[in-house]
Amino acid sequence: MARGRPATPLGSYGEINTKELATGRHQAETRLRLWNGDTVRLQARGKSKTAAVNALKTKCAERLGATDTEVLTTTSPVSALMEHWIETKTKIRPQTRERYRNAIDNHIIPAFGNMRINEVTPAFLNQWLHGKTQGVASNARSVLNGAFNMATRYGLIPANPMAVIEPLAVAPKDVRALAVEEIQPFREQIARSKDELLIDVTDFCLATGLRAGEVLALRWEDVDLEHEPPIMRVTGTLTYSKETGHVRQEEGKTTTAGRPIQLPAVAVEILQRRHRKFGEHLEMVFPSGSGTYVWENNLNRLLREARGERFNWVTIHSLRKTLGSVVADELGPHKAADVLGHADSRLTETVYYQRNRRGVPIGEVVDQVLKVSKKSPDNATGQPEVSSEGGIDNSVTSNNGNG
C-alpha cells in the first residue's frame, strides 16, 4: 500500500521553495503546519533570495504566535530552556532549587533535552509524566509548567503545552496517628530514654502540632510567656540543602507565618522550665549539648533509638497527625480540618487564637489528653526523668538533614 509523504510536525514548516520574479525580486514559499493541525501555504518576497527566505521565516513565526529572543529561539533545545528558567528563579528557597535542579539534571534533560522547544507537544509531555513515579512526576511537572510558561511569555510558543496535561494521580499520604490510649504509653517509652531534648520536643509537638523544623527553630524572642495567655510566633524553620547546608530559614511562605499562637498549658510548662535553664544565655529554645540548633536528622535519629518496637512506626509527623485526630474526636471533624486541613496548615492563629476567641477549647483538649495520669514505671513521681546534658551534640552525624 502506497504511503503519502510524512506530515509536517506541528508548529513547523516544510521545504522552502524560491523563484525569481519578472520584476527581479525573489519569492519564497512553504507549507506551514499550525498548532491545530491545519496546513497553510505562505509566501514572502524580498530583494534577494536570502531576504525572501528570511521574510518567510518571520511570517511563519508570526503566524504561529512565536518570536525569537536574544537568549532563546523557537528551535532552541529544551535543555537551554531549562537552564535559562532555573537561572531566573532567584527568589526560591535553596531546598526548592535543589529539587528543581534534580528534576532537570536527572530526568528532563536526559529524556528530551535535545528536543526543540517548538517540538514539545502536550501528548508527549502527558505520556512522559504519567510514566514516572509520583514524586518524580510531581516535581518535574512544576519545573515544566514554569519553564514553558516562560517560553510562552517570551513568545517562543503560542501556548503552554502543560496547560492541558491530564492530572497526575496522587496517592493519599497514609500518616498513622497515635490512638488516645497509646499517647501515655508512647510518652512513657520516650521518657525511658532520659533525654531531656527528645522528651520535651515530642511533648511540644503533640501539644502544638508544629512541624519538627519549626519547633527546633523556635527562639526565645519568638516566645512571650508574660502575655496573657502565653503565646509564641512561628518565624522560621530549620532546613538543609546541598547549596547552603543546615540553616535556620526565616519563615514567610504562608499568610500565617509570624502570627501569635496561644499556647496550651503543657507547652507553657515546657517553655518555662527550659527558659530557666537556657533562656539567659542561648537564643534557641531547644539547643544541642554544644549550644547550637538541633538539626532534624539528629532528632529523628534520637526518636528511632528511643521509640521501641511497639512504636517503631512513629515519626514526628505522626505527632502532628495525632493532635488532629484528638481534636476531631473531641470537637468534631470540622475543627480538625482547621488544624490539618491542607498541606501548609499549622496550628497558628486560625486554631489557637481565633478559634479560642470564639470559645473553642482546643487548648483544654490538648492539656487533658497530655495530662500525666499514670506514673511512669521508671519514675515514682510520675514525671519523666531526663538527662541534664541539654540535648545532643550536632557533631555526631553528618547526614543531610532529610532523615
Tab-separated table of C-alpha atoms in Angstrom:
chain	number	residue	atom	x	y	z
A	1	MET	CA	0.000	0.000	0.000
A	2	ALA	CA	1.433	3.357	-1.056
A	3	ARG	CA	2.039	5.892	1.663
A	4	GLY	CA	1.986	9.662	1.340
A	5	ARG	CA	4.772	11.874	2.491
A	6	PRO	CA	5.151	12.238	6.278
A	7	ALA	CA	3.090	15.005	7.847
A	8	THR	CA	4.935	18.169	8.773
A	9	PRO	CA	5.288	18.372	12.589
A	10	LEU	CA	3.033	20.805	14.426
A	11	GLY	CA	4.415	24.332	14.559
A	12	SER	CA	6.928	23.828	11.754
A	13	TYR	CA	7.202	24.347	8.015
A	14	GLY	CA	8.280	22.156	5.141
A	15	GLU	CA	10.737	22.747	2.322
A	16	ILE	CA	11.131	26.376	1.268
A	17	ASN	CA	10.956	26.911	-2.483
A	18	THR	CA	12.214	30.120	-4.091
A	19	LYS	CA	11.969	31.719	-7.509
A	20	GLU	CA	12.949	34.970	-9.156
A	21	LEU	CA	10.044	37.081	-10.367
A	22	ALA	CA	9.900	39.108	-13.567
A	23	THR	CA	10.419	42.246	-11.511
A	24	GLY	CA	13.781	40.969	-10.297
A	25	ARG	CA	12.540	40.392	-6.750
A	26	HIS	CA	12.574	36.926	-5.208
A	27	GLN	CA	9.686	34.948	-3.759
A	28	ALA	CA	9.881	32.212	-1.109
A	29	GLU	CA	7.060	29.778	-0.426
A	30	THR	CA	6.409	26.964	2.040
A	31	ARG	CA	3.683	24.986	3.764
A	32	LEU	CA	3.257	25.736	7.476
A	33	ARG	CA	1.516	23.344	9.847
A	34	LEU	CA	-0.365	25.231	12.575
A	35	TRP	CA	-0.758	24.106	16.171
A	36	ASN	CA	-4.325	22.956	15.488
A	37	GLY	CA	-3.140	20.609	12.744
A	38	ASP	CA	-4.197	22.744	9.779
A	39	THR	CA	-1.665	23.339	7.000
A	40	VAL	CA	-1.452	26.689	5.215
A	41	ARG	CA	0.656	27.929	2.305
A	42	LEU	CA	2.653	31.084	2.991
A	43	GLN	CA	4.666	33.332	0.679
A	44	ALA	CA	7.082	36.201	1.189
A	45	ARG	CA	9.153	38.376	-1.127
A	46	GLY	CA	12.480	40.178	-0.907
A	47	LYS	CA	15.148	41.907	-2.929
A	48	SER	CA	17.260	38.755	-2.812
A	49	LYS	CA	16.724	35.055	-2.316
A	50	THR	CA	18.069	35.274	1.234
A	51	ALA	CA	15.851	38.245	2.057
A	52	ALA	CA	12.796	36.398	0.766
A	53	VAL	CA	13.587	33.285	2.815
A	54	ASN	CA	14.159	35.331	5.979
A	55	ALA	CA	10.924	37.233	5.429
A	56	LEU	CA	9.082	33.930	5.017
A	57	LYS	CA	10.528	32.525	8.239
A	58	THR	CA	9.430	35.664	10.084
A	59	LYS	CA	5.941	35.324	8.642
A	60	CYS	CA	5.773	31.684	9.784
A	61	ALA	CA	6.822	32.652	13.310
A	62	GLU	CA	4.235	35.439	13.403
A	63	ARG	CA	1.528	33.073	12.174
A	64	LEU	CA	2.436	30.661	14.976
A	65	GLY	CA	2.475	33.481	17.503
A	66	ALA	CA	6.168	32.891	18.215
A	67	THR	CA	9.233	35.109	18.014
A	68	ASP	CA	12.868	34.550	18.914
A	69	THR	CA	14.590	36.348	21.788
A	70	GLU	CA	18.233	37.198	22.366
A	71	VAL	CA	18.507	34.292	24.805
A	72	LEU	CA	16.299	31.604	23.273
A	73	THR	CA	14.729	30.837	19.927
A	74	THR	CA	11.778	28.702	18.967
A	75	THR	CA	14.200	25.983	17.909
A	76	SER	CA	16.451	26.151	20.975
A	77	PRO	CA	16.784	22.799	22.740
A	78	VAL	CA	14.693	22.091	25.809
A	79	SER	CA	17.928	21.855	27.802
A	80	ALA	CA	18.633	25.537	27.069
A	81	LEU	CA	15.121	26.479	28.161
A	82	MET	CA	15.545	24.565	31.426
A	83	GLU	CA	18.895	26.195	32.200
A	84	HIS	CA	17.608	29.684	31.456
A	85	TRP	CA	14.462	29.137	33.527
A	86	ILE	CA	16.298	27.898	36.616
A	87	GLU	CA	18.720	30.838	36.359
A	88	THR	CA	15.777	33.251	36.530
A	89	LYS	CA	14.391	31.643	39.716
A	90	THR	CA	16.329	33.851	42.101
A	91	LYS	CA	13.731	34.035	44.885
A	92	ILE	CA	13.079	30.359	45.527
A	93	ARG	CA	14.370	28.605	48.628
A	94	PRO	CA	17.619	26.629	48.364
A	95	GLN	CA	15.896	23.314	49.018
A	96	THR	CA	13.331	24.102	46.315
A	97	ARG	CA	16.106	24.938	43.862
A	98	GLU	CA	17.744	21.640	44.716
A	99	ARG	CA	14.539	19.733	43.919
A	100	TYR	CA	14.116	21.591	40.640
A	101	ARG	CA	17.744	21.012	39.694
A	102	ASN	CA	17.343	17.305	40.402
A	103	ALA	CA	14.331	17.127	38.081
A	104	ILE	CA	16.174	18.995	35.327
A	105	ASP	CA	19.513	17.182	35.513
A	106	ASN	CA	18.338	13.656	36.294
A	107	HIS	CA	15.042	13.385	34.455
A	108	ILE	CA	14.064	16.112	31.980
A	109	ILE	CA	17.332	16.747	30.128
A	110	PRO	CA	18.297	13.047	29.846
A	111	ALA	CA	14.836	12.228	28.481
A	112	PHE	CA	14.219	15.023	25.960
A	113	GLY	CA	16.741	17.789	26.485
A	114	ASN	CA	17.718	17.664	22.804
A	115	MET	CA	14.179	18.251	21.551
A	116	ARG	CA	13.487	21.729	20.239
A	117	ILE	CA	11.176	23.942	22.250
A	118	ASN	CA	8.628	24.077	19.433
A	119	GLU	CA	8.674	20.284	19.048
A	120	VAL	CA	7.369	19.528	22.533
A	121	THR	CA	3.673	18.673	22.435
A	122	PRO	CA	1.056	18.126	25.148
A	123	ALA	CA	0.712	14.497	24.047
A	124	PHE	CA	4.425	13.858	24.514
A	125	LEU	CA	4.580	15.514	27.934
A	126	ASN	CA	1.414	13.781	29.097
A	127	GLN	CA	2.774	10.349	28.212
A	128	TRP	CA	6.190	11.060	29.712
A	129	LEU	CA	4.889	12.422	33.019
A	130	HIS	CA	2.402	9.611	33.524
A	131	GLY	CA	5.180	7.087	33.056
A	132	LYS	CA	7.077	8.420	36.073
A	133	THR	CA	6.702	7.736	39.760
A	134	GLN	CA	4.514	10.122	41.713
A	135	GLY	CA	7.381	12.034	43.294
A	136	VAL	CA	9.382	12.445	40.088
A	137	ALA	CA	6.302	13.401	38.071
A	138	SER	CA	5.102	15.969	40.600
A	139	ASN	CA	8.470	17.695	40.792
A	140	ALA	CA	9.030	17.576	37.024
A	141	ARG	CA	5.565	18.944	36.399
A	142	SER	CA	6.323	22.044	38.466
A	143	VAL	CA	9.527	22.628	36.510
A	144	LEU	CA	8.000	22.018	33.082
A	145	ASN	CA	4.987	24.185	33.782
A	146	GLY	CA	7.163	27.072	34.910
A	147	ALA	CA	9.635	26.738	32.043
A	148	PHE	CA	7.019	26.517	29.301
A	149	ASN	CA	5.071	29.369	30.871
A	150	MET	CA	8.219	31.427	30.460
A	151	ALA	CA	8.592	30.251	26.854
A	152	THR	CA	5.014	31.370	26.238
A	153	ARG	CA	5.652	34.791	27.786
A	154	TYR	CA	8.740	35.155	25.606
A	155	GLY	CA	6.620	34.450	22.539
A	156	LEU	CA	8.546	31.300	21.654
A	157	ILE	CA	5.390	29.188	21.595
A	158	PRO	CA	1.736	30.224	21.349
A	159	ALA	CA	0.572	28.271	24.403
A	160	ASN	CA	1.963	26.284	27.310
A	161	PRO	CA	1.729	22.581	26.388
A	162	MET	CA	1.493	21.759	30.109
A	163	ALA	CA	-1.852	23.549	30.347
A	164	VAL	CA	-3.795	20.556	29.027
A	165	ILE	CA	-1.895	17.730	30.729
A	166	GLU	CA	-4.099	15.194	32.496
A	167	PRO	CA	-3.977	15.458	36.301
A	168	LEU	CA	-1.384	13.258	37.937
A	169	ALA	CA	-2.635	10.523	40.217
A	170	VAL	CA	-1.826	11.461	43.799
A	171	ALA	CA	-1.736	8.663	46.334
A	172	PRO	CA	-3.020	9.879	49.706
A	173	LYS	CA	-0.390	10.107	52.404
A	174	ASP	CA	-1.122	7.383	54.911
A	175	VAL	CA	0.187	9.000	58.079
A	176	ARG	CA	-0.756	6.963	61.111
A	177	ALA	CA	-1.707	8.718	64.331
A	178	LEU	CA	-1.414	7.541	67.893
A	179	ALA	CA	-4.713	6.455	69.395
A	180	VAL	CA	-5.652	8.331	72.559
A	181	GLU	CA	-4.929	5.258	74.661
A	182	GLU	CA	-1.467	4.997	73.056
A	183	ILE	CA	-0.349	8.531	73.869
A	184	GLN	CA	0.626	7.914	77.506
A	185	PRO	CA	2.442	4.626	76.785
A	186	PHE	CA	4.329	6.375	73.986
A	187	ARG	CA	5.344	9.241	76.265
A	188	GLU	CA	6.454	6.744	78.917
A	189	GLN	CA	8.525	4.928	76.292
A	190	ILE	CA	10.214	8.181	75.285
A	191	ALA	CA	10.754	9.078	78.974
A	192	ARG	CA	12.811	5.899	79.392
A	193	SER	CA	15.432	7.442	77.127
A	194	LYS	CA	16.030	10.046	79.871
A	195	ASP	CA	16.869	12.501	77.083
A	196	GLU	CA	15.517	15.915	78.021
A	197	LEU	CA	15.580	17.240	74.470
A	198	LEU	CA	13.675	14.331	72.941
A	199	ILE	CA	11.096	14.246	75.736
A	200	ASP	CA	10.401	17.972	75.516
A	201	VAL	CA	10.291	18.128	71.721
A	202	THR	CA	7.885	15.195	71.385
A	203	ASP	CA	5.574	16.651	74.027
A	204	PHE	CA	5.793	20.087	72.427
A	205	CYS	CA	4.928	18.658	69.004
A	206	LEU	CA	2.000	16.773	70.494
A	207	ALA	CA	0.799	19.955	72.192
A	208	THR	CA	1.157	22.356	69.269
A	209	GLY	CA	1.056	20.303	66.079
A	210	LEU	CA	4.043	22.186	64.681
A	211	ARG	CA	6.477	20.553	62.318
A	212	ALA	CA	9.819	19.381	63.668
A	213	GLY	CA	11.773	22.055	61.800
A	214	GLU	CA	9.533	24.773	63.217
A	215	VAL	CA	9.877	23.542	66.794
A	216	LEU	CA	13.654	23.205	66.561
A	217	ALA	CA	13.925	26.712	65.054
A	218	LEU	CA	11.998	28.305	67.932
A	219	ARG	CA	13.898	31.134	69.684
A	220	TRP	CA	13.190	32.862	72.970
A	221	GLU	CA	12.432	36.079	71.118
A	222	ASP	CA	9.550	34.186	69.453
A	223	VAL	CA	8.016	33.332	72.839
A	224	ASP	CA	6.086	35.639	75.195
A	225	LEU	CA	5.447	33.858	78.466
A	226	GLU	CA	4.366	37.118	80.155
A	227	HIS	CA	1.493	37.594	77.736
A	228	GLU	CA	-1.947	36.580	78.971
A	229	PRO	CA	-2.363	33.935	77.714
A	230	PRO	CA	1.236	32.960	76.805
A	231	ILE	CA	1.889	32.975	73.071
A	232	MET	CA	4.594	32.176	70.543
A	233	ARG	CA	5.171	33.002	66.893
A	234	VAL	CA	6.500	30.687	64.199
A	235	THR	CA	9.133	32.803	62.468
A	236	GLY	CA	11.405	30.209	60.919
A	237	THR	CA	12.251	26.592	60.269
A	238	LEU	CA	15.437	24.553	60.083
A	239	THR	CA	16.283	23.356	56.587
A	240	TYR	CA	19.027	21.589	54.675
A	241	SER	CA	20.196	21.817	51.079
A	242	LYS	CA	23.466	20.991	49.333
A	243	GLU	CA	23.783	24.657	48.412
A	244	THR	CA	23.509	26.094	51.927
A	245	GLY	CA	23.967	23.147	54.281
A	246	HIS	CA	21.992	23.362	57.537
A	247	VAL	CA	20.441	26.777	58.123
A	248	ARG	CA	17.679	28.462	60.071
A	249	GLN	CA	15.411	29.811	57.366
A	250	GLU	CA	13.143	32.741	58.063
A	251	GLU	CA	9.524	31.779	57.614
A	252	GLY	CA	7.433	33.787	55.200
A	253	LYS	CA	5.852	31.260	52.898
A	254	THR	CA	2.348	31.317	54.371
A	255	THR	CA	-0.020	34.063	55.422
A	256	THR	CA	0.014	32.686	58.980
A	257	ALA	CA	3.776	32.884	59.456
A	258	GLY	CA	4.746	35.056	62.406
A	259	ARG	CA	1.264	35.401	63.846
A	260	PRO	CA	0.524	34.609	67.503
A	261	ILE	CA	-0.193	31.060	68.654
A	262	GLN	CA	-1.870	30.730	72.026
A	263	LEU	CA	-0.094	28.002	73.951
A	264	PRO	CA	-1.768	25.192	75.907
A	265	ALA	CA	-0.602	24.721	79.487
A	266	VAL	CA	1.513	21.657	78.646
A	267	ALA	CA	3.575	23.696	76.176
A	268	VAL	CA	3.845	26.604	78.619
A	269	GLU	CA	5.268	24.320	81.317
A	270	ILE	CA	7.918	23.042	78.908
A	271	LEU	CA	8.891	26.571	77.893
A	272	GLN	CA	9.032	27.879	81.458
A	273	ARG	CA	11.298	25.057	82.564
A	274	ARG	CA	13.596	25.406	79.564
A	275	HIS	CA	13.717	29.192	79.932
A	276	ARG	CA	15.043	28.845	83.468
A	277	LYS	CA	17.800	26.614	82.109
A	278	PHE	CA	18.675	28.174	78.750
A	279	GLY	CA	16.864	31.485	78.396
A	280	GLU	CA	19.606	33.728	79.751
A	281	HIS	CA	22.462	32.579	77.522
A	282	LEU	CA	21.103	30.811	74.414
A	283	GLU	CA	18.806	32.113	71.681
A	284	MET	CA	17.190	28.771	70.842
A	285	VAL	CA	14.543	27.050	72.943
A	286	PHE	CA	15.727	23.531	72.119
A	287	PRO	CA	19.552	23.717	71.901
A	288	SER	CA	22.006	20.907	71.362
A	289	GLY	CA	24.548	19.972	74.011
A	290	SER	CA	27.021	22.305	72.305
A	291	GLY	CA	24.608	25.243	72.334
A	292	THR	CA	23.656	25.145	68.654
A	293	TYR	CA	20.471	24.370	66.777
A	294	VAL	CA	19.487	20.699	66.706
A	295	TRP	CA	19.054	19.541	63.124
A	296	GLU	CA	16.051	17.449	62.234
A	297	ASN	CA	18.047	14.409	61.124
A	298	ASN	CA	19.618	14.220	64.592
A	299	LEU	CA	16.218	14.465	66.257
A	300	ASN	CA	14.882	11.710	64.013
A	301	ARG	CA	17.819	9.509	64.964
A	302	LEU	CA	17.110	10.040	68.664
A	303	LEU	CA	13.458	9.176	68.138
A	304	ARG	CA	14.283	5.985	66.245
A	305	GLU	CA	16.578	4.884	69.060
A	306	ALA	CA	14.043	5.619	71.808
A	307	ARG	CA	10.609	4.719	70.407
A	308	GLY	CA	10.895	0.948	70.932
A	309	GLU	CA	9.384	-1.911	68.958
A	310	ARG	CA	5.761	-1.082	69.763
A	311	PHE	CA	6.087	2.447	68.396
A	312	ASN	CA	8.633	1.803	65.644
A	313	TRP	CA	6.282	3.442	63.134
A	314	VAL	CA	6.006	6.775	64.972
A	315	THR	CA	7.630	9.835	63.410
A	316	ILE	CA	7.486	13.477	64.427
A	317	HIS	CA	4.860	13.975	61.737
A	318	SER	CA	2.786	11.237	63.385
A	319	LEU	CA	2.533	13.505	66.432
A	320	ARG	CA	1.122	16.312	64.292
A	321	LYS	CA	-1.444	13.890	62.900
A	322	THR	CA	-2.211	12.685	66.428
A	323	LEU	CA	-3.214	16.172	67.542
A	324	GLY	CA	-5.528	16.462	64.543
A	325	SER	CA	-7.171	13.173	65.480
A	326	VAL	CA	-7.586	14.256	69.108
A	327	VAL	CA	-9.247	17.499	68.058
A	328	ALA	CA	-11.525	15.598	65.670
A	329	ASP	CA	-12.581	13.181	68.401
A	330	GLU	CA	-13.241	15.891	70.977
A	331	LEU	CA	-14.524	18.796	68.879
A	332	GLY	CA	-15.586	17.246	65.583
A	333	PRO	CA	-14.088	16.858	62.110
A	334	HIS	CA	-14.610	20.494	61.139
A	335	LYS	CA	-12.306	21.707	63.882
A	336	ALA	CA	-9.752	19.060	62.904
A	337	ALA	CA	-9.914	20.396	59.353
A	338	ASP	CA	-8.952	23.794	60.754
A	339	VAL	CA	-5.870	22.166	62.265
A	340	LEU	CA	-4.682	19.823	59.499
A	341	GLY	CA	-6.986	20.613	56.619
A	342	HIS	CA	-4.412	21.446	53.936
A	343	ALA	CA	-0.807	20.803	53.008
A	344	ASP	CA	0.558	24.016	54.508
A	345	SER	CA	-1.605	24.083	57.614
A	346	ARG	CA	-0.156	24.668	61.043
A	347	LEU	CA	-1.623	25.435	64.450
A	348	THR	CA	-1.450	29.149	64.038
A	349	GLU	CA	-3.787	31.969	64.836
A	350	THR	CA	-6.544	30.115	62.997
A	351	VAL	CA	-6.610	27.336	65.582
A	352	TYR	CA	-5.270	28.527	68.918
A	353	TYR	CA	-6.021	32.206	68.633
A	354	GLN	CA	-9.070	32.973	66.536
A	355	ARG	CA	-10.891	29.757	67.395
A	356	ASN	CA	-10.305	30.144	71.109
A	357	ARG	CA	-11.716	33.653	70.962
A	358	ARG	CA	-14.888	32.060	69.678
A	359	GLY	CA	-14.959	29.623	72.567
A	360	VAL	CA	-13.414	26.502	71.043
A	361	PRO	CA	-11.370	24.974	73.891
A	362	ILE	CA	-8.673	23.286	71.795
A	363	GLY	CA	-6.005	24.127	74.363
A	364	GLU	CA	-8.081	22.471	77.082
A	365	VAL	CA	-8.398	19.334	74.958
A	366	VAL	CA	-4.637	19.191	74.466
A	367	ASP	CA	-3.935	19.672	78.159
A	368	GLN	CA	-6.428	16.998	79.148
A	369	VAL	CA	-5.069	14.414	76.736
A	370	LEU	CA	-1.411	15.080	77.583
A	371	LYS	CA	-2.004	15.301	81.315
A	372	VAL	CA	0.190	12.740	83.077
A	373	SER	CA	-2.390	10.404	84.566
A	374	LYS	CA	-0.173	7.411	85.140
A	375	LYS	CA	3.142	7.145	86.879
A	376	SER	CA	5.987	6.095	84.655
A	377	PRO	CA	7.279	2.629	85.556
A	378	ASP	CA	10.754	4.182	85.773
A	379	ASN	CA	9.785	7.150	87.905
A	380	ALA	CA	7.796	7.149	91.119
A	381	THR	CA	6.954	10.835	90.796
A	382	GLY	CA	5.099	10.435	87.530
A	383	GLN	CA	7.349	12.980	85.798
A	384	PRO	CA	9.895	11.930	83.178
A	385	GLU	CA	13.455	11.637	84.434
A	386	VAL	CA	15.752	13.205	81.908
A	387	SER	CA	19.394	13.765	81.266
A	388	SER	CA	20.820	17.110	82.301
A	389	GLU	CA	23.119	17.265	79.310
A	390	GLY	CA	20.934	19.771	77.470
A	391	GLY	CA	20.212	17.649	74.417
A	392	ILE	CA	22.579	16.289	71.784
A	393	ASP	CA	25.728	17.369	70.029
A	394	ASN	CA	25.158	18.000	66.328
A	395	SER	CA	28.674	16.837	65.531
A	396	VAL	CA	27.713	13.189	65.969
A	397	THR	CA	26.286	12.848	62.476
A	398	SER	CA	26.862	14.199	59.012
A	399	ASN	CA	23.577	13.155	57.441
A	400	ASN	CA	21.973	15.571	55.023
A	401	GLY	CA	19.044	16.544	57.198
A	402	ASN	CA	16.416	14.550	55.323
A	403	GLY	CA	16.281	11.738	57.868
